[in-house]
XYZ file of C-alpha atoms in Angstrom:
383
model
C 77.892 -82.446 -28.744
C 80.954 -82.980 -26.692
C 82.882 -83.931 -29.990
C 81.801 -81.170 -31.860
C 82.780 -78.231 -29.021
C 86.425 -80.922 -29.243
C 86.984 -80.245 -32.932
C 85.891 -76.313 -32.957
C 89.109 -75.990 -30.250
C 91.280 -77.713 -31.926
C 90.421 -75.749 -35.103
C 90.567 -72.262 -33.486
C 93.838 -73.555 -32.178
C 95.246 -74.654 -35.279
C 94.358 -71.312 -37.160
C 96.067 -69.709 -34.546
C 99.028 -71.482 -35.367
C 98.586 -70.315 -39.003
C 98.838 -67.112 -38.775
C 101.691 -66.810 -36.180
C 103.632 -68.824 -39.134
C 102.533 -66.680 -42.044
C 104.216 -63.578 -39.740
C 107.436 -65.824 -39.470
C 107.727 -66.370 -43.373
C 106.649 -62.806 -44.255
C 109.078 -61.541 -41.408
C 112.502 -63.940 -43.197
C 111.682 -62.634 -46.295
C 112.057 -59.089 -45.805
C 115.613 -59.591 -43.960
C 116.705 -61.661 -46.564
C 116.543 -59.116 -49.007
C 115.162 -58.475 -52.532
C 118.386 -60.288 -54.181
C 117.541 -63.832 -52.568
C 113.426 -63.580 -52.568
C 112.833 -66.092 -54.937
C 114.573 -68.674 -53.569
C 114.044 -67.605 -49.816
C 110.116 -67.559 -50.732
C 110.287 -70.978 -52.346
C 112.160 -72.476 -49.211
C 109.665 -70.523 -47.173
C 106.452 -71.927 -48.809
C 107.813 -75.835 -48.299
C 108.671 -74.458 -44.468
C 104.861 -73.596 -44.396
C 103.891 -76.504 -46.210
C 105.566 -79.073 -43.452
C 104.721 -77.031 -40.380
C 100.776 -76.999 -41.385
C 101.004 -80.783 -41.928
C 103.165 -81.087 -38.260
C 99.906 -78.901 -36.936
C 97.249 -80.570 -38.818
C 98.711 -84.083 -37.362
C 99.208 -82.748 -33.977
C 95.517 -81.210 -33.587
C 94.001 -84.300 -34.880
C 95.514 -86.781 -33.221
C 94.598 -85.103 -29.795
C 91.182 -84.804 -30.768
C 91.094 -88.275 -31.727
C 92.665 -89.141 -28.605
C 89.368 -87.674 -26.601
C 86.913 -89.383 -29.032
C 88.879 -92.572 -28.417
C 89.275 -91.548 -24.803
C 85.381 -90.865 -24.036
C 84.577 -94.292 -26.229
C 86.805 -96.241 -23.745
C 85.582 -94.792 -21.070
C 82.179 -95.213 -21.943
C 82.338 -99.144 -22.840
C 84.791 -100.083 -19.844
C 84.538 -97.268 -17.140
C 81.444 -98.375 -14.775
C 79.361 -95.072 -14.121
C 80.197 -93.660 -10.293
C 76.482 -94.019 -9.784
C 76.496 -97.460 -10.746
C 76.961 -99.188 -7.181
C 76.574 -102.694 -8.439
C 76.470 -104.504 -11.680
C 76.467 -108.265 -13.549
C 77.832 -106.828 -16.550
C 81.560 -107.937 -17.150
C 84.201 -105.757 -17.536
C 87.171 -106.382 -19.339
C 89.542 -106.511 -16.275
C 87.276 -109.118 -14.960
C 87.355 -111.201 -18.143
C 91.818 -111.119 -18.677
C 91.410 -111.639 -14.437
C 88.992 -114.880 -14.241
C 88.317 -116.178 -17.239
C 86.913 -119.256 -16.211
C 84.706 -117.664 -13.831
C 83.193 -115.092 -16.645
C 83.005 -118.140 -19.337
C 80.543 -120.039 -16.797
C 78.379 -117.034 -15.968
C 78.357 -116.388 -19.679
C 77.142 -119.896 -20.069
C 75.268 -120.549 -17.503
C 71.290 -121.118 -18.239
C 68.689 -118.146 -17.168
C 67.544 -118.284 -14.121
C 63.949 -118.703 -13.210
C 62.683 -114.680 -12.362
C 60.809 -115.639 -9.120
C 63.572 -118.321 -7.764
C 63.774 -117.187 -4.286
C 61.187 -114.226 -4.476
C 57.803 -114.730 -2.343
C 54.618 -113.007 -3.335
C 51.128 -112.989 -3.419
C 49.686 -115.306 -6.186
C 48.056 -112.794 -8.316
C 51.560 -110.327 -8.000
C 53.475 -113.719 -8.962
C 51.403 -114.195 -11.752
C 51.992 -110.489 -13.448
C 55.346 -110.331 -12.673
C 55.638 -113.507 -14.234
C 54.206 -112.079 -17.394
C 56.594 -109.229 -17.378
C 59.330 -111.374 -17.492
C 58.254 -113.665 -20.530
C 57.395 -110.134 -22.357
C 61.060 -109.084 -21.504
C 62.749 -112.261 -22.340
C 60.941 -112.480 -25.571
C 61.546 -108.854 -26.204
C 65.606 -109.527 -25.819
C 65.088 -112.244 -28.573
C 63.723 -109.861 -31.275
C 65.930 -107.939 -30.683
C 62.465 -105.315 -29.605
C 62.083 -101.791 -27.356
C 62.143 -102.696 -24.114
C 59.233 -101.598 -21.580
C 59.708 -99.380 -18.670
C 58.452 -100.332 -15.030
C 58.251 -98.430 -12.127
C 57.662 -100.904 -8.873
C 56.450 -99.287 -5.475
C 55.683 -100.236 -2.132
C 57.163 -100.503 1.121
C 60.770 -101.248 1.652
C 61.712 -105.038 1.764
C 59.178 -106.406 -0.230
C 61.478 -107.864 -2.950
C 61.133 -104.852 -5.717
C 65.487 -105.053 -5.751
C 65.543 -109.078 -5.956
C 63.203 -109.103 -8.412
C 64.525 -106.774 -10.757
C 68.405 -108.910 -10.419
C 66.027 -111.911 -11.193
C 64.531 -110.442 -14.032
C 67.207 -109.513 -16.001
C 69.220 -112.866 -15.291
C 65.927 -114.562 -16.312
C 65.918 -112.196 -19.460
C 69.849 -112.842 -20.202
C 70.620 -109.372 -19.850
C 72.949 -107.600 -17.482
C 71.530 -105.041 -14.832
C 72.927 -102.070 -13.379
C 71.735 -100.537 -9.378
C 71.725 -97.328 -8.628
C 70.157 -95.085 -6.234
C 68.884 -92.014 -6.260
C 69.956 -90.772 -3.406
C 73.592 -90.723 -4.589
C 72.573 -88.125 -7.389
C 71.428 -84.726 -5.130
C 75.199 -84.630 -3.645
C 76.795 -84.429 -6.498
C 75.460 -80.904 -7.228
C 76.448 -79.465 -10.879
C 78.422 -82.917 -11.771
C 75.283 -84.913 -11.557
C 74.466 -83.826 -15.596
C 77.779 -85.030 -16.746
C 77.318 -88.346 -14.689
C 73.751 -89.207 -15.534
C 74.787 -88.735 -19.368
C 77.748 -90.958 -18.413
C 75.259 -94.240 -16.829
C 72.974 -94.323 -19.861
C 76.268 -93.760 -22.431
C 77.902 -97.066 -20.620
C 73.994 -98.580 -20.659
C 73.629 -97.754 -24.368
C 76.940 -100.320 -24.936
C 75.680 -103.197 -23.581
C 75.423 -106.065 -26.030
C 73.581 -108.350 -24.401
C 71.399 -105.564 -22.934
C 70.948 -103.497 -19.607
C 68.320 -103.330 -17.206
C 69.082 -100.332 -15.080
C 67.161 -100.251 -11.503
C 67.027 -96.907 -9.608
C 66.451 -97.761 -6.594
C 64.524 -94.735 -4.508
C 64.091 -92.926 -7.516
C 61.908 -90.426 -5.678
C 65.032 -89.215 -4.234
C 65.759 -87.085 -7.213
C 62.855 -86.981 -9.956
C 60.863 -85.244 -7.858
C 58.219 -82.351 -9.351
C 60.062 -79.636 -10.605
C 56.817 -77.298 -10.522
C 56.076 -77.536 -6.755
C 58.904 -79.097 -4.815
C 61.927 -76.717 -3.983
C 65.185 -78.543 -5.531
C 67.744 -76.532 -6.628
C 68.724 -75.661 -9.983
C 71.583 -78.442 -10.318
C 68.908 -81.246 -9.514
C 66.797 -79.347 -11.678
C 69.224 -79.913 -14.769
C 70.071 -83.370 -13.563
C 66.455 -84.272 -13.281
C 66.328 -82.597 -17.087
C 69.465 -84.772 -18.612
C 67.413 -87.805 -16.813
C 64.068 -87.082 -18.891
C 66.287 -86.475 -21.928
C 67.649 -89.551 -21.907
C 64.762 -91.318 -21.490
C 62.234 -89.544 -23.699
C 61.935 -92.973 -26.575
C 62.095 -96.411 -26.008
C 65.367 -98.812 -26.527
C 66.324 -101.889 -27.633
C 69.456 -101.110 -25.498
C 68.452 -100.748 -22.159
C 65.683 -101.217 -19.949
C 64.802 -98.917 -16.829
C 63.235 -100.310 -13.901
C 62.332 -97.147 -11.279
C 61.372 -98.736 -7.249
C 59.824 -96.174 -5.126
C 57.894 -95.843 -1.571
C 56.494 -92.612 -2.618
C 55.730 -92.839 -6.558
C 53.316 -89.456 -5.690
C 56.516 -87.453 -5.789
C 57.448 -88.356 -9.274
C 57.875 -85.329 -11.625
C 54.780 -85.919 -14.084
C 56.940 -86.218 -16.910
C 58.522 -89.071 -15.097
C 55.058 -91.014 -14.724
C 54.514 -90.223 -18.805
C 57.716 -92.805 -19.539
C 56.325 -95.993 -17.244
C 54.625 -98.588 -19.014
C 54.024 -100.246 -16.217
C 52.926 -99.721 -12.758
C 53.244 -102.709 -10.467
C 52.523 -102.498 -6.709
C 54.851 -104.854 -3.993
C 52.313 -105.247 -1.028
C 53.503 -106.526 2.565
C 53.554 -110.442 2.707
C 50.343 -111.694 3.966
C 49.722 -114.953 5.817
C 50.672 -117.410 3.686
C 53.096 -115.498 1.845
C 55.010 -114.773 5.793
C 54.693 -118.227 6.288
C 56.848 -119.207 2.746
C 58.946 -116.439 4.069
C 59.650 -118.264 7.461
C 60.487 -121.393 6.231
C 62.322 -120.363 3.351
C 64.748 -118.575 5.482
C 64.485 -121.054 8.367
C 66.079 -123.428 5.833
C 68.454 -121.285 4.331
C 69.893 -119.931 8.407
C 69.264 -122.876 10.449
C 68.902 -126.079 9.079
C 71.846 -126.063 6.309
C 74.316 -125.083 8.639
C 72.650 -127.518 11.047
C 73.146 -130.213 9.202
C 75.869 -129.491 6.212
C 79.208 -128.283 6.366
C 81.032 -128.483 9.812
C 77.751 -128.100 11.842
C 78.788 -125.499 13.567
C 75.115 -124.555 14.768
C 72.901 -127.293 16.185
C 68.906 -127.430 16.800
C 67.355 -128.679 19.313
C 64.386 -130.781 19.220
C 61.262 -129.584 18.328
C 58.029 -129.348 16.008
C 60.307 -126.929 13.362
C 57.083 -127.030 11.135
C 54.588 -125.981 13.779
C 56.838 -123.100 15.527
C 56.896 -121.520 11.479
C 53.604 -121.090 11.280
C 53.281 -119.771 14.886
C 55.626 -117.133 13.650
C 54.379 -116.206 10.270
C 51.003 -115.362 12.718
C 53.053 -113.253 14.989
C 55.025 -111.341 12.341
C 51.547 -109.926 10.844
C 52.867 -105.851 8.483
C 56.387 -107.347 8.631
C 58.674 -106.933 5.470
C 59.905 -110.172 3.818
C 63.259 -108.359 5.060
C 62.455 -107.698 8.482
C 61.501 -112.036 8.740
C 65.141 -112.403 6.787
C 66.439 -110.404 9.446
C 64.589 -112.455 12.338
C 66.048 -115.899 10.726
C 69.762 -113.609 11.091
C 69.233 -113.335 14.537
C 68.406 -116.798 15.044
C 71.800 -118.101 13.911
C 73.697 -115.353 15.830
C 72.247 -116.155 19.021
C 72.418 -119.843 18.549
C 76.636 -118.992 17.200
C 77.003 -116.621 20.698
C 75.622 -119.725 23.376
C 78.224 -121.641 24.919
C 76.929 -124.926 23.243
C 75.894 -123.424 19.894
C 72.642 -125.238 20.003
C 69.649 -123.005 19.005
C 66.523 -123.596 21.365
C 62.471 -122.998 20.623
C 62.740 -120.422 23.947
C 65.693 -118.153 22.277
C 63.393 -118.264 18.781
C 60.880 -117.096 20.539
C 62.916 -113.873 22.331
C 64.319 -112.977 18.983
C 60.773 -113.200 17.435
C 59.073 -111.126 20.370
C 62.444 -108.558 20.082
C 61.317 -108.277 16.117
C 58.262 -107.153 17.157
C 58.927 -104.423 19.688
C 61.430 -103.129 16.760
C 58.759 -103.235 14.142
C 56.561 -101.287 16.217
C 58.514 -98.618 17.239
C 59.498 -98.038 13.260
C 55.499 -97.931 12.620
C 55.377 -95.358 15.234
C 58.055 -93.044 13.456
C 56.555 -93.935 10.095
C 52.958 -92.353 11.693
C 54.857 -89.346 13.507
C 56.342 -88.317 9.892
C 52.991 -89.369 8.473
C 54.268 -91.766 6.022
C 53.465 -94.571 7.693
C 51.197 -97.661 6.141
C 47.546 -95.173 6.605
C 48.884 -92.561 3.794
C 47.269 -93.973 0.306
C 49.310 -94.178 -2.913
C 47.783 -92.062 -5.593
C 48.211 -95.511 -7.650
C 46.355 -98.063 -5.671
């Protein structure tokens, strides 16, 4: 479309041109007189001749410089929504070569390495990524999924996983970005799927809070530039494709514009860690904060002596509606307090005020959750 309204300028331009140069020739033939008009009105005609070829050249080259211009810009320019991305960019591949040659080498990744979840969850997200992975191979349309549930129960982490496991790039964004931009958010939602649509190894685009802005056009009062944003978003995602894949993560799916819901395949919920999942959780990041650097590296941090195994589980009991987040967050805190003592050494006692501090925090959240009555009791038209 953007081409077309490019070559209609340069055309009116051109016959513009035209006629302003007819007016010249007609004009030097008159003053040169009836003695000299065959000659004048040959030289005149090759005059015309060259000038409408100078024209022609001119007007087509600078339409072919915006084709060329929006074609670059589409396969190299990353999106402004786009806030993070695996996808290589040229710059990065004349920059580190060696670094992109590895990552272009390197083997997929397992989809749930490093993502905790309940056993049957595991299980169909498992199948979701053998679907997508074999889907990449034959070269298929790829599946939309819309994951929802409360904040920090791995929706983002699994969706990297998942296209690293599939051997395709992915693309964040969130939805909050679009509403700010106002009447620029049509021209830069056309501008993430154009860059998606050039992926050769294929894109999974995540949106993260995608309730932010594909909300129900019928009943909810947006205004009329996230009303044609929200259109350009459902136009460019009315069929399937074998180019990209889009992956929508919401706490309040009931929001979604119905024509939204009418695109997802499928609907997978991300439920709060239970006990055995917390207790994973614990240890998982336990390892990863405090033992490592305890006992790799320079050793900054040291542990004091205690039942490490035992004190896990006591927490994973005490941490009952926390986030997988909120527990990464408690392990944080562990290895800040143990880096701020005077002899670095991390005790049960200071594990156990950072734990009971967690808790305090993740009650006072539940209480402004309940006070804006979106809190854990309000039911998701999907359960």
């Amino acid at each position: 479309m953007g081409v077309g309204f490019g070559v209609g300028d340069s055309w009116v331009a051109f016959a513009s041109t035209w006629h302003r140069m007819d007016a010249v020739v007609r004009a030097q033939c008159w003053v040169n007189g009836v003695a000299g008009a065959g000659v004048t009105h040959l030289s005149a005609l090759f005059q015309v001749a060259g000038l409408t070829l100078l024209a022609v050249g001119v007007y087509s080259a600078k339409n072919a410089t915006s084709v060329a211009g929006r074609y670059i810009e589409a396969r190299l320019g990353r999106p402004s929504l786009v806030r993070e991305t695996s996808r290589i960019s040229v710059l990065e591949a004349l920059w580190h070569p060696l670094q992109v040659s590895r990552r272009l080498l390197s083997k997929p990744q397992d989809a749930l390495e490093g993502v905790v979840l309940s056993p049957s969850l595991e299980a169909r997200v498992r199948d979701i990524a053998i679907a997508t992975r074999n889907t990449k191979k034959n070269h298929s349309l790829y599946r939309n999924i819309l994951m929802y549930g409360p904040p920090g129960t791995g929706k983002t982490l699994f969706a990297k996983k998942l296209a690293l496991h599939s051997g395709m790039d992915y693309a964040i964004m969130t939805g909050g970005d679009v509403a700010p931009m106002g009447r620029d958010g049509v021209t830069a939602v056309h501008k993430v799927f154009d860059w998606a649509s050039t992926s050769r190894r294929g894109l999974l685009l995540f949106v993260d809070e995608a309730d932010a802005f594909l909300r129900k056009r019928a009943t909810e009062k947006i205004s009329e530039d996230l009303r044609a944003t929200l259109n350009a978003f459902l136009h460019r995602t009315g069929q399937h494709s074998s180019k990209f894949m889009l992956v929508l993560a919401s706490n309040q799916p009931e929001q979604f514009d119905w024509a939204i819901n009418d695109r997802i395949d499928e609907i997978v919920s991300f439920d709060l860690p239970g006990q055995e999942e917390r207790e994973r959780l614990v240890r998982m990041y336990f390892d990863k904060y405090i033992l490592k650097p305890a006992t790799e590296g320079k050793q900054r941090l040291k542990l004091a002596q205690f039942d490490y195994g035992r004190k896990c589980s006591e927490i994973a009991q005490l941490t009952e509606g926390m986030s997988g987040r909120e527990i990464s967050q408690l392990a944080v805190a562990w290895q800040a307090m143990a880096y701020a003592s005077e002899d670095g050494v991390l005790t049960e006692a200071m594990m156990d005020a950072r734990v009971q501090d967690a808790i305090r925090q993740h009650q006072q959240k539940m209480q402004w959750l309940k006070a804006e009555g979106t809190g854990p009791a309000v039911a998701s038209p999907y359960s």
